[in-house]
Every structure is written in C-alpha cells, then in structure tokens.
Amino acid sequence: MLVFNTVEDIQYHIYDLKSNGKTIGFVPTMGALHEGHLSLIRRSKAECDITVASIFVNPTQFNDQKDFDKYPRMNEADSQMLEKSGCDVLFLPDVVEMYQNSLLEVQPFDIGYLDTILEGAKRPGHYQGVATIVEKLFLSVLPDKVFMGLKDFQQVKVIEKLVRDKNMQIEIIGCPTLRETNGLAMSSRNMRLSEDGKQKASDIYQVLVYIKKHRTKDNPERVLAQAKEMIASKGYWNLEYLELRHAHDLSEIDMEQWQEGVNYVALYAGWLEGVRLIDNMSL
Ligand code: PAF
C-alpha cells in the first residue's frame, strides 16, 4: 500500500493511474477503523481498479472541542488494517496540509434544509465542516466512486447534494451498516464505551427493530411514542432525537398520510456514558 501525506503527491499519483484508464474508488475516514470501514474497502475493491482510503480527523466538523480531543487516533494500527484488507493507497494528510493557512476556515456551502434538522440542528456547523473537508478530499483523490456507511444516513444525503451542486462526476454509494452480534451499529465511538455500555447501547437497535416490526399505516405515531418510552424507562439514555422521516430527502412525514410502499427511515441520536451514538433503520 502506498501512503501519501500531501495533496500534490497523491494527485500526481492519481493522474498517472487515470491516464492509464484506472477507475478510483475512495473510502474517506477519520480512522479508528473497524469491520464497517473494511466492508467499504471490500466493496470498493470489487467495483473499482484502485482503492484509496483517507484518514483525517477533521477539526472543523466537531462542534464540541472535547469530542474532537477524545476522538480515537491510531494511525499505525489503522494502516496495518488497510494494508491487510488490500487497500492500494492511503492518504494521510495533517491539518496544515488540508487547511493551509486558512485558519480552519470552512467553505460556506448551501446545505439547505439538511442543516436545519436532526444532526444539522443538534450539531451546528458540523455539516459545513464535513462538506469543506469532503470537497478538499475529493479534489485530492479525484475518485470515480465514493463508498460511505449508511449509519451516517444524513451525511450521505449532504455529500450527495455537495456532488450535485458542484457538478462533480462522482458516484456516492451508501453502504449498509455493519452491526455487532447484539445489534449495536459498528462505530469508532464504540471504543469509548465500557463493556456494560456496549450491551446497553444495543437498546438503539432494539427500539429501531421494534418500530420496524410494529408500525402499520394506522399507528406510526403511537409506535414511535412507545419506542421513546422504552428508551426513557432505561434511565441511562440522554435521548436527543428519535424520529421517523421520508428516506429520500429526510423531510417530515404527515402521519395521517402514511403509505405502504413509501420509503421511511427511523433515526436515533442519544448519549450514553458521555458518548454520542447515532443509528437508523429503513422501515
Ligand atoms: O464519516 C466520517 O468519517 C467523516 O465525516 C468524513 C466523511 C471522513 C469527513 O471527515
């Protein structure tokens, strides 16, 4: 696996590959890799000639400095995992390389409605930071296809909008969430949970499955209320939201007009043991 630390070096390498007709698959990450990331690498390898991963803990997408400081960093172990999984290229820039002298300035990008709901509402500025770094990464790696986990469902929507609005010829592929045996969605943040916390965190999966299993077109509001009650009764969750939305654009649902055959999604965000966890399930 080749490792590049500068935009110039990776671009030069990618231009060379592209001039030889190679397609580029890209898996952007913030490191602390797990099996979920490796599944994205495998998918990229199956669909593209060359697979590039990046590891960059992006300061501008953390609206909470403590969260940024605590974010796990383990470049050595991550590089080994990537190498073993057959990743061809690792882009490993530092903050100065990605932001130059711009003092961590974000590029104002019109995220629109998506910035006002769910993650956008709860984490002000988060998606501006994500869009800023993702655009920089795309301009460095010049991918044909990008593989992203659907655990960050709203992030995938934001990146799809970015690519559309900027006329980038990049296909964004949202890939299924990988889960632990107890249903907990794999996430780099899980490392910060105790063993007991990891068990408790599977509540998220339980309530999402509960909603999926019990909702009919007549009762979505009632089932949602029951699911929230289940979480509240545990006593250890600080729930930020549990909502049902249209899956294609995350718009609100008129519960009176609930229809079979329409794609809906249940989305969850909550704090456990001081760790913010998110998950979702297509209904
Ligand atoms: O999902 C992530 O790991 C990050 O938000 C991303 C897309 C790598 C941008 O920093």
PDB file of C-alpha atoms and ligand atoms in Angstrom:
ATOM      1  CA  MET A   1       0.000   0.000   0.000  1.00  0.00           C
ATOM      2  CA  LEU A   2       1.334   3.427  -0.963  1.00  0.00           C
ATOM      3  CA  VAL A   3       0.997   6.188   1.629  1.00  0.00           C
ATOM      4  CA  PHE A   4       0.842   9.872   0.648  1.00  0.00           C
ATOM      5  CA  ASN A   5       0.856  12.816   3.043  1.00  0.00           C
ATOM      6  CA  THR A   6       0.492  15.703   0.617  1.00  0.00           C
ATOM      7  CA  VAL A   7      -2.209  16.721  -1.846  1.00  0.00           C
ATOM      8  CA  GLU A   8       0.387  17.249  -4.570  1.00  0.00           C
ATOM      9  CA  ASP A   9       1.844  13.754  -4.227  1.00  0.00           C
ATOM     10  CA  ILE A  10      -1.473  11.925  -4.190  1.00  0.00           C
ATOM     11  CA  GLN A  11      -2.856  13.972  -7.104  1.00  0.00           C
ATOM     12  CA  TYR A  12       0.244  13.219  -9.153  1.00  0.00           C
ATOM     13  CA  HIS A  13      -0.170   9.501  -8.471  1.00  0.00           C
ATOM     14  CA  ILE A  14      -3.917   9.563  -9.261  1.00  0.00           C
ATOM     15  CA  TYR A  15      -3.364  11.487 -12.546  1.00  0.00           C
ATOM     16  CA  ASP A  16      -0.923   8.773 -13.534  1.00  0.00           C
ATOM     17  CA  LEU A  17      -3.412   5.990 -12.700  1.00  0.00           C
ATOM     18  CA  LYS A  18      -6.224   7.790 -14.533  1.00  0.00           C
ATOM     19  CA  SER A  19      -4.118   8.327 -17.627  1.00  0.00           C
ATOM     20  CA  ASN A  20      -3.762   4.533 -17.668  1.00  0.00           C
ATOM     21  CA  GLY A  21      -7.544   4.168 -17.599  1.00  0.00           C
ATOM     22  CA  LYS A  22      -7.853   3.054 -13.961  1.00  0.00           C
ATOM     23  CA  THR A  23     -11.032   3.766 -12.003  1.00  0.00           C
ATOM     24  CA  ILE A  24     -10.638   5.114  -8.471  1.00  0.00           C
ATOM     25  CA  GLY A  25     -12.779   4.033  -5.503  1.00  0.00           C
ATOM     26  CA  PHE A  26     -12.491   6.135  -2.356  1.00  0.00           C
ATOM     27  CA  VAL A  27     -13.292   5.470   1.306  1.00  0.00           C
ATOM     28  CA  PRO A  28     -12.897   8.683   3.365  1.00  0.00           C
ATOM     29  CA  THR A  29     -12.495   8.013   7.108  1.00  0.00           C
ATOM     30  CA  MET A  30     -11.440   9.619  10.359  1.00  0.00           C
ATOM     31  CA  GLY A  31      -9.553   6.490  11.366  1.00  0.00           C
ATOM     32  CA  ALA A  32     -10.151   4.199  14.368  1.00  0.00           C
ATOM     33  CA  LEU A  33     -11.138   1.689  11.747  1.00  0.00           C
ATOM     34  CA  HIS A  34     -13.441  -1.254  12.302  1.00  0.00           C
ATOM     35  CA  GLU A  35     -15.055  -4.000  10.259  1.00  0.00           C
ATOM     36  CA  GLY A  36     -17.616  -1.489   8.903  1.00  0.00           C
ATOM     37  CA  HIS A  37     -14.834   0.518   7.229  1.00  0.00           C
ATOM     38  CA  LEU A  38     -13.253  -2.671   5.899  1.00  0.00           C
ATOM     39  CA  SER A  39     -16.562  -3.649   4.298  1.00  0.00           C
ATOM     40  CA  LEU A  40     -16.398  -0.322   2.389  1.00  0.00           C
ATOM     41  CA  ILE A  41     -12.853  -1.149   1.265  1.00  0.00           C
ATOM     42  CA  ARG A  42     -14.027  -4.577   0.048  1.00  0.00           C
ATOM     43  CA  ARG A  43     -16.930  -3.032  -1.866  1.00  0.00           C
ATOM     44  CA  SER A  44     -14.597  -0.502  -3.478  1.00  0.00           C
ATOM     45  CA  LYS A  45     -12.155  -3.240  -4.451  1.00  0.00           C
ATOM     46  CA  ALA A  46     -14.997  -5.199  -6.052  1.00  0.00           C
ATOM     47  CA  GLU A  47     -16.163  -2.195  -8.105  1.00  0.00           C
ATOM     48  CA  CYS A  48     -13.025  -0.161  -8.884  1.00  0.00           C
ATOM     49  CA  ASP A  49      -9.478  -0.808 -10.147  1.00  0.00           C
ATOM     50  CA  ILE A  50      -7.781   1.150  -7.369  1.00  0.00           C
ATOM     51  CA  THR A  51      -8.977   1.710  -3.818  1.00  0.00           C
ATOM     52  CA  VAL A  52      -7.891   4.785  -1.879  1.00  0.00           C
ATOM     53  CA  ALA A  53      -8.666   5.356   1.818  1.00  0.00           C
ATOM     54  CA  SER A  54      -8.029   8.556   3.733  1.00  0.00           C
ATOM     55  CA  ILE A  55      -7.561   9.046   7.448  1.00  0.00           C
ATOM     56  CA  PHE A  56      -8.039  12.584   8.683  1.00  0.00           C
ATOM     57  CA  VAL A  57      -9.680  13.647  11.932  1.00  0.00           C
ATOM     58  CA  ASN A  58     -11.264  16.832  10.642  1.00  0.00           C
ATOM     59  CA  PRO A  59     -11.282  19.583  13.298  1.00  0.00           C
ATOM     60  CA  THR A  60     -13.890  21.750  11.558  1.00  0.00           C
ATOM     61  CA  GLN A  61     -16.676  19.179  11.815  1.00  0.00           C
ATOM     62  CA  PHE A  62     -16.520  18.913  15.611  1.00  0.00           C
ATOM     63  CA  ASN A  63     -18.836  21.404  17.234  1.00  0.00           C
ATOM     64  CA  ASP A  64     -17.511  20.247  20.614  1.00  0.00           C
ATOM     65  CA  GLN A  65     -13.773  20.605  21.266  1.00  0.00           C
ATOM     66  CA  LYS A  66     -13.867  17.827  23.906  1.00  0.00           C
ATOM     67  CA  ASP A  67     -15.353  15.424  21.370  1.00  0.00           C
ATOM     68  CA  PHE A  68     -12.519  16.281  18.954  1.00  0.00           C
ATOM     69  CA  ASP A  69      -9.863  15.803  21.648  1.00  0.00           C
ATOM     70  CA  LYS A  70     -11.311  12.435  22.687  1.00  0.00           C
ATOM     71  CA  TYR A  71     -11.716  11.099  19.154  1.00  0.00           C
ATOM     72  CA  PRO A  72      -9.613   7.906  18.977  1.00  0.00           C
ATOM     73  CA  ARG A  73      -6.416   8.188  16.912  1.00  0.00           C
ATOM     74  CA  MET A  74      -4.484   5.053  15.958  1.00  0.00           C
ATOM     75  CA  ASN A  75      -2.822   5.597  12.587  1.00  0.00           C
ATOM     76  CA  GLU A  76      -0.349   2.737  12.939  1.00  0.00           C
ATOM     77  CA  ALA A  77      -2.984   0.061  13.640  1.00  0.00           C
ATOM     78  CA  ASP A  78      -5.313   1.591  11.021  1.00  0.00           C
ATOM     79  CA  SER A  79      -2.607   1.482   8.317  1.00  0.00           C
ATOM     80  CA  GLN A  80      -1.978  -2.175   9.078  1.00  0.00           C
ATOM     81  CA  MET A  81      -5.693  -2.995   8.812  1.00  0.00           C
ATOM     82  CA  LEU A  82      -5.927  -1.171   5.486  1.00  0.00           C
ATOM     83  CA  GLU A  83      -2.840  -2.869   4.132  1.00  0.00           C
ATOM     84  CA  LYS A  84      -4.211  -6.307   5.129  1.00  0.00           C
ATOM     85  CA  SER A  85      -7.579  -5.546   3.527  1.00  0.00           C
ATOM     86  CA  GLY A  86      -5.855  -4.888   0.191  1.00  0.00           C
ATOM     87  CA  CYS A  87      -6.312  -1.098   0.112  1.00  0.00           C
ATOM     88  CA  ASP A  88      -3.965   0.278  -2.589  1.00  0.00           C
ATOM     89  CA  VAL A  89      -3.387   3.833  -1.419  1.00  0.00           C
ATOM     90  CA  LEU A  90      -3.666   5.628   1.923  1.00  0.00           C
ATOM     91  CA  PHE A  91      -3.963   9.414   2.016  1.00  0.00           C
ATOM     92  CA  LEU A  92      -2.798  10.581   5.437  1.00  0.00           C
ATOM     93  CA  PRO A  93      -2.513  14.377   5.459  1.00  0.00           C
ATOM     94  CA  ASP A  94      -2.137  16.614   8.507  1.00  0.00           C
ATOM     95  CA  VAL A  95      -4.204  19.683   9.387  1.00  0.00           C
ATOM     96  CA  VAL A  96      -1.758  22.164   7.826  1.00  0.00           C
ATOM     97  CA  GLU A  97      -1.796  20.221   4.562  1.00  0.00           C
ATOM     98  CA  MET A  98      -5.596  20.208   4.335  1.00  0.00           C
ATOM     99  CA  TYR A  99      -6.293  23.738   5.582  1.00  0.00           C
ATOM    100  CA  GLN A 100      -3.057  25.512   4.576  1.00  0.00           C
ATOM    101  CA  ASN A 101      -3.063  28.976   6.101  1.00  0.00           C
ATOM    102  CA  SER A 102      -6.808  29.316   6.167  1.00  0.00           C
ATOM    103  CA  LEU A 103      -7.021  29.047   9.967  1.00  0.00           C
ATOM    104  CA  LEU A 104      -9.502  26.189   9.715  1.00  0.00           C
ATOM    105  CA  GLU A 105     -11.911  28.217   7.631  1.00  0.00           C
ATOM    106  CA  VAL A 106     -14.911  26.325   6.322  1.00  0.00           C
ATOM    107  CA  GLN A 107     -16.088  26.948   2.755  1.00  0.00           C
ATOM    108  CA  PRO A 108     -19.643  28.218   3.031  1.00  0.00           C
ATOM    109  CA  PHE A 109     -21.745  25.598   1.303  1.00  0.00           C
ATOM    110  CA  ASP A 110     -25.516  25.675   0.986  1.00  0.00           C
ATOM    111  CA  ILE A 111     -26.591  22.548   2.852  1.00  0.00           C
ATOM    112  CA  GLY A 112     -30.124  23.903   2.933  1.00  0.00           C
ATOM    113  CA  TYR A 113     -32.840  22.001   4.748  1.00  0.00           C
ATOM    114  CA  LEU A 114     -30.467  19.203   5.796  1.00  0.00           C
ATOM    115  CA  ASP A 115     -28.594  21.673   8.007  1.00  0.00           C
ATOM    116  CA  THR A 116     -31.717  22.523   9.967  1.00  0.00           C
ATOM    117  CA  ILE A 117     -32.891  19.053  11.042  1.00  0.00           C
ATOM    118  CA  LEU A 118     -31.639  16.088  13.108  1.00  0.00           C
ATOM    119  CA  GLU A 119     -27.801  16.113  13.087  1.00  0.00           C
ATOM    120  CA  GLY A 120     -27.740  19.531  11.407  1.00  0.00           C
ATOM    121  CA  ALA A 121     -29.872  21.049  14.182  1.00  0.00           C
ATOM    122  CA  LYS A 122     -28.113  19.255  17.038  1.00  0.00           C
ATOM    123  CA  ARG A 123     -24.561  19.862  15.792  1.00  0.00           C
ATOM    124  CA  PRO A 124     -24.423  23.433  14.445  1.00  0.00           C
ATOM    125  CA  GLY A 125     -21.646  23.830  11.884  1.00  0.00           C
ATOM    126  CA  HIS A 126     -20.996  20.093  11.663  1.00  0.00           C
ATOM    127  CA  TYR A 127     -22.057  19.666   8.040  1.00  0.00           C
ATOM    128  CA  GLN A 128     -20.224  22.830   6.937  1.00  0.00           C
ATOM    129  CA  GLY A 129     -17.078  21.185   8.291  1.00  0.00           C
ATOM    130  CA  VAL A 130     -17.915  17.847   6.673  1.00  0.00           C
ATOM    131  CA  ALA A 131     -18.668  19.455   3.287  1.00  0.00           C
ATOM    132  CA  THR A 132     -15.471  21.529   3.445  1.00  0.00           C
ATOM    133  CA  ILE A 133     -13.188  18.580   4.106  1.00  0.00           C
ATOM    134  CA  VAL A 134     -15.014  16.186   1.795  1.00  0.00           C
ATOM    135  CA  GLU A 135     -14.697  18.641  -1.110  1.00  0.00           C
ATOM    136  CA  LYS A 136     -10.961  19.018  -0.366  1.00  0.00           C
ATOM    137  CA  LEU A 137     -10.560  15.234  -0.170  1.00  0.00           C
ATOM    138  CA  PHE A 138     -12.467  14.684  -3.429  1.00  0.00           C
ATOM    139  CA  LEU A 139     -10.279  17.278  -5.188  1.00  0.00           C
ATOM    140  CA  SER A 140      -7.185  15.486  -3.867  1.00  0.00           C
ATOM    141  CA  VAL A 141      -8.218  11.905  -4.629  1.00  0.00           C
ATOM    142  CA  LEU A 142     -10.369  12.538  -7.762  1.00  0.00           C
ATOM    143  CA  PRO A 143     -12.496   9.442  -7.201  1.00  0.00           C
ATOM    144  CA  ASP A 144     -14.999   7.908  -9.608  1.00  0.00           C
ATOM    145  CA  LYS A 145     -16.940   6.264  -6.796  1.00  0.00           C
ATOM    146  CA  VAL A 146     -17.084   7.011  -3.069  1.00  0.00           C
ATOM    147  CA  PHE A 147     -18.211   4.410  -0.537  1.00  0.00           C
ATOM    148  CA  MET A 148     -19.816   5.706   2.651  1.00  0.00           C
ATOM    149  CA  GLY A 149     -21.577   3.983   5.537  1.00  0.00           C
ATOM    150  CA  LEU A 150     -25.333   4.490   5.822  1.00  0.00           C
ATOM    151  CA  LYS A 151     -25.047   4.683   9.602  1.00  0.00           C
ATOM    152  CA  ASP A 152     -24.415   8.379   8.900  1.00  0.00           C
ATOM    153  CA  PHE A 153     -27.567   8.494   6.790  1.00  0.00           C
ATOM    154  CA  GLN A 154     -27.905  12.281   6.764  1.00  0.00           C
ATOM    155  CA  GLN A 155     -24.203  12.738   5.962  1.00  0.00           C
ATOM    156  CA  VAL A 156     -24.660  10.631   2.820  1.00  0.00           C
ATOM    157  CA  LYS A 157     -27.521  12.965   1.778  1.00  0.00           C
ATOM    158  CA  VAL A 158     -25.324  16.031   2.400  1.00  0.00           C
ATOM    159  CA  ILE A 159     -22.480  14.594   0.313  1.00  0.00           C
ATOM    160  CA  GLU A 160     -24.881  13.647  -2.489  1.00  0.00           C
ATOM    161  CA  LYS A 161     -26.040  17.286  -2.517  1.00  0.00           C
ATOM    162  CA  LEU A 162     -22.445  18.564  -2.498  1.00  0.00           C
ATOM    163  CA  VAL A 163     -21.559  16.435  -5.507  1.00  0.00           C
ATOM    164  CA  ARG A 164     -24.730  17.504  -7.373  1.00  0.00           C
ATOM    165  CA  ASP A 165     -24.325  21.196  -6.583  1.00  0.00           C
ATOM    166  CA  LYS A 166     -20.636  21.255  -7.543  1.00  0.00           C
ATOM    167  CA  ASN A 167     -21.206  19.226 -10.732  1.00  0.00           C
ATOM    168  CA  MET A 168     -18.674  16.613  -9.643  1.00  0.00           C
ATOM    169  CA  GLN A 169     -18.674  13.434 -11.704  1.00  0.00           C
ATOM    170  CA  ILE A 170     -18.601  11.206  -8.628  1.00  0.00           C
ATOM    171  CA  GLU A 171     -20.977   8.417  -7.681  1.00  0.00           C
ATOM    172  CA  ILE A 172     -21.797   8.308  -3.964  1.00  0.00           C
ATOM    173  CA  ILE A 173     -22.591   4.794  -2.800  1.00  0.00           C
ATOM    174  CA  GLY A 174     -24.272   4.412   0.583  1.00  0.00           C
ATOM    175  CA  CYS A 175     -23.389   1.010   2.050  1.00  0.00           C
ATOM    176  CA  PRO A 176     -25.254  -0.993   4.731  1.00  0.00           C
ATOM    177  CA  THR A 177     -24.383  -0.556   8.395  1.00  0.00           C
ATOM    178  CA  LEU A 178     -22.434  -3.422   9.925  1.00  0.00           C
ATOM    179  CA  ARG A 179     -23.552  -4.493  13.395  1.00  0.00           C
ATOM    180  CA  GLU A 180     -22.110  -6.287  16.404  1.00  0.00           C
ATOM    181  CA  THR A 181     -23.832  -9.558  17.340  1.00  0.00           C
ATOM    182  CA  ASN A 182     -26.078  -7.661  19.799  1.00  0.00           C
ATOM    183  CA  GLY A 183     -27.181  -5.292  17.020  1.00  0.00           C
ATOM    184  CA  LEU A 184     -25.056  -2.285  18.027  1.00  0.00           C
ATOM    185  CA  ALA A 185     -24.026  -0.400  14.870  1.00  0.00           C
ATOM    186  CA  MET A 186     -20.257  -0.506  14.407  1.00  0.00           C
ATOM    187  CA  SER A 187     -18.712   2.888  15.083  1.00  0.00           C
ATOM    188  CA  SER A 188     -15.319   4.264  16.067  1.00  0.00           C
ATOM    189  CA  ARG A 189     -17.059   5.875  19.039  1.00  0.00           C
ATOM    190  CA  ASN A 190     -17.984   2.454  20.491  1.00  0.00           C
ATOM    191  CA  MET A 191     -14.361   2.153  21.667  1.00  0.00           C
ATOM    192  CA  ARG A 192     -15.154   4.756  24.292  1.00  0.00           C
ATOM    193  CA  LEU A 193     -17.958   2.651  25.814  1.00  0.00           C
ATOM    194  CA  SER A 194     -17.436   0.216  28.698  1.00  0.00           C
ATOM    195  CA  GLU A 195     -18.387  -3.453  28.149  1.00  0.00           C
ATOM    196  CA  ASP A 196     -21.598  -2.749  30.050  1.00  0.00           C
ATOM    197  CA  GLY A 197     -22.165   0.342  27.895  1.00  0.00           C
ATOM    198  CA  LYS A 198     -21.803  -1.716  24.716  1.00  0.00           C
ATOM    199  CA  GLN A 199     -24.570  -4.007  25.960  1.00  0.00           C
ATOM    200  CA  LYS A 200     -26.780  -1.074  26.919  1.00  0.00           C
ATOM    201  CA  ALA A 201     -26.127   0.603  23.575  1.00  0.00           C
ATOM    202  CA  SER A 202     -27.846  -2.282  21.800  1.00  0.00           C
ATOM    203  CA  ASP A 203     -31.111  -0.686  23.058  1.00  0.00           C
ATOM    204  CA  ILE A 204     -30.888   1.519  19.974  1.00  0.00           C
ATOM    205  CA  TYR A 205     -31.111  -1.487  17.684  1.00  0.00           C
ATOM    206  CA  GLN A 206     -33.898  -2.984  19.814  1.00  0.00           C
ATOM    207  CA  VAL A 207     -36.095   0.106  19.518  1.00  0.00           C
ATOM    208  CA  LEU A 208     -35.423   0.538  15.812  1.00  0.00           C
ATOM    209  CA  VAL A 209     -36.410  -3.092  15.237  1.00  0.00           C
ATOM    210  CA  TYR A 210     -39.457  -2.560  17.477  1.00  0.00           C
ATOM    211  CA  ILE A 211     -40.600   0.350  15.305  1.00  0.00           C
ATOM    212  CA  LYS A 212     -39.968  -1.572  12.087  1.00  0.00           C
ATOM    213  CA  LYS A 213     -41.845  -4.608  13.353  1.00  0.00           C
ATOM    214  CA  HIS A 214     -44.859  -2.970  14.964  1.00  0.00           C
ATOM    215  CA  ARG A 215     -45.704   0.017  12.847  1.00  0.00           C
ATOM    216  CA  THR A 216     -48.624  -0.207  10.491  1.00  0.00           C
ATOM    217  CA  LYS A 217     -50.070   2.596   8.420  1.00  0.00           C
ATOM    218  CA  ASP A 218     -52.509   3.332  11.278  1.00  0.00           C
ATOM    219  CA  ASN A 219     -50.148   3.590  14.229  1.00  0.00           C
ATOM    220  CA  PRO A 220     -46.741   5.168  13.416  1.00  0.00           C
ATOM    221  CA  GLU A 221     -47.120   7.944  15.990  1.00  0.00           C
ATOM    222  CA  ARG A 222     -48.163   5.507  18.724  1.00  0.00           C
ATOM    223  CA  VAL A 223     -45.325   3.084  17.985  1.00  0.00           C
ATOM    224  CA  LEU A 224     -42.824   5.960  17.957  1.00  0.00           C
ATOM    225  CA  ALA A 225     -44.106   7.140  21.346  1.00  0.00           C
ATOM    226  CA  GLN A 226     -43.796   3.578  22.718  1.00  0.00           C
ATOM    227  CA  ALA A 227     -40.218   3.350  21.438  1.00  0.00           C
ATOM    228  CA  LYS A 228     -39.331   6.645  23.151  1.00  0.00           C
ATOM    229  CA  GLU A 229     -40.952   5.362  26.322  1.00  0.00           C
ATOM    230  CA  MET A 230     -38.830   2.196  26.142  1.00  0.00           C
ATOM    231  CA  ILE A 231     -35.682   4.332  25.987  1.00  0.00           C
ATOM    232  CA  ALA A 232     -36.808   6.682  28.764  1.00  0.00           C
ATOM    233  CA  SER A 233     -37.621   3.721  31.035  1.00  0.00           C
ATOM    234  CA  LYS A 234     -33.990   2.533  30.854  1.00  0.00           C
ATOM    235  CA  GLY A 235     -32.934   5.587  32.820  1.00  0.00           C
ATOM    236  CA  TYR A 236     -29.400   5.808  31.415  1.00  0.00           C
ATOM    237  CA  TRP A 237     -30.047   7.378  27.995  1.00  0.00           C
ATOM    238  CA  ASN A 238     -29.975  11.060  27.210  1.00  0.00           C
ATOM    239  CA  LEU A 239     -32.069  10.913  24.035  1.00  0.00           C
ATOM    240  CA  GLU A 240     -31.506  13.709  21.505  1.00  0.00           C
ATOM    241  CA  TYR A 241     -33.988  12.513  18.927  1.00  0.00           C
ATOM    242  CA  LEU A 242     -35.873   9.500  17.682  1.00  0.00           C
ATOM    243  CA  GLU A 243     -37.746  10.456  14.539  1.00  0.00           C
ATOM    244  CA  LEU A 244     -39.441   8.982  11.509  1.00  0.00           C
ATOM    245  CA  ARG A 245     -38.698  10.663   8.189  1.00  0.00           C
ATOM    246  CA  HIS A 246     -39.030  10.193   4.448  1.00  0.00           C
ATOM    247  CA  ALA A 247     -35.911   8.276   3.403  1.00  0.00           C
ATOM    248  CA  HIS A 248     -35.302  10.045   0.087  1.00  0.00           C
ATOM    249  CA  ASP A 249     -34.912  13.586   1.459  1.00  0.00           C
ATOM    250  CA  LEU A 250     -35.422  13.301   5.233  1.00  0.00           C
ATOM    251  CA  SER A 251     -38.491  15.516   5.048  1.00  0.00           C
ATOM    252  CA  GLU A 252     -41.179  15.264   7.731  1.00  0.00           C
ATOM    253  CA  ILE A 253     -43.957  12.707   7.377  1.00  0.00           C
ATOM    254  CA  ASP A 254     -47.606  13.583   7.603  1.00  0.00           C
ATOM    255  CA  MET A 255     -48.514  10.641   9.854  1.00  0.00           C
ATOM    256  CA  GLU A 256     -52.136  10.737   8.660  1.00  0.00           C
ATOM    257  CA  GLN A 257     -50.886  10.095   5.146  1.00  0.00           C
ATOM    258  CA  TRP A 258     -48.601   7.155   5.973  1.00  0.00           C
ATOM    259  CA  GLN A 259     -48.483   4.824   2.960  1.00  0.00           C
ATOM    260  CA  GLU A 260     -47.238   1.317   2.446  1.00  0.00           C
ATOM    261  CA  GLY A 261     -44.607   1.105  -0.290  1.00  0.00           C
ATOM    262  CA  VAL A 262     -43.073   4.519   0.541  1.00  0.00           C
ATOM    263  CA  ASN A 263     -39.532   4.504   1.942  1.00  0.00           C
ATOM    264  CA  TYR A 264     -39.369   5.766   5.502  1.00  0.00           C
ATOM    265  CA  VAL A 265     -36.458   5.755   7.920  1.00  0.00           C
ATOM    266  CA  ALA A 266     -36.259   5.846  11.729  1.00  0.00           C
ATOM    267  CA  LEU A 267     -33.300   7.863  13.037  1.00  0.00           C
ATOM    268  CA  TYR A 268     -31.840   7.865  16.538  1.00  0.00           C
ATOM    269  CA  ALA A 269     -29.280  10.010  18.385  1.00  0.00           C
ATOM    270  CA  GLY A 270     -28.550   9.747  22.076  1.00  0.00           C
ATOM    271  CA  TRP A 271     -25.827   9.952  24.715  1.00  0.00           C
ATOM    272  CA  LEU A 272     -24.653   7.014  26.785  1.00  0.00           C
ATOM    273  CA  GLU A 273     -21.648   7.095  29.137  1.00  0.00           C
ATOM    274  CA  GLY A 274     -20.759  10.515  27.693  1.00  0.00           C
ATOM    275  CA  VAL A 275     -20.603   9.132  24.138  1.00  0.00           C
ATOM    276  CA  ARG A 276     -22.920  10.358  21.400  1.00  0.00           C
ATOM    277  CA  LEU A 277     -24.298   7.477  19.339  1.00  0.00           C
ATOM    278  CA  ILE A 278     -26.397   7.580  16.184  1.00  0.00           C
ATOM    279  CA  ASP A 279     -28.124   4.882  14.174  1.00  0.00           C
ATOM    280  CA  ASN A 280     -31.030   4.462  11.791  1.00  0.00           C
ATOM    281  CA  MET A 281     -33.151   1.815  10.167  1.00  0.00           C
ATOM    282  CA  SER A 282     -35.046   1.806   6.926  1.00  0.00           C
ATOM    283  CA  LEU A 283     -38.685   0.859   7.632  1.00  0.00           C
TER     284      LEU A 283
HETATM  285  O1  PAF B   1     -17.826   9.923   8.252  1.00  0.00           O
HETATM  286  C1  PAF B   1     -16.675  10.322   8.509  1.00  0.00           C
HETATM  287  O2  PAF B   1     -15.806   9.570   8.952  1.00  0.00           O
HETATM  288  C2  PAF B   1     -16.344  11.788   8.260  1.00  0.00           C
HETATM  289  O3  PAF B   1     -17.431  12.610   8.483  1.00  0.00           O
HETATM  290  C3  PAF B   1     -15.742  12.035   6.851  1.00  0.00           C
HETATM  291  C4  PAF B   1     -16.746  11.730   5.758  1.00  0.00           C
HETATM  292  C5  PAF B   1     -14.496  11.205   6.660  1.00  0.00           C
HETATM  293  C6  PAF B   1     -15.359  13.521   6.712  1.00  0.00           C
HETATM  294  O4  PAF B   1     -14.441  13.896   7.679  1.00  0.00           O
END
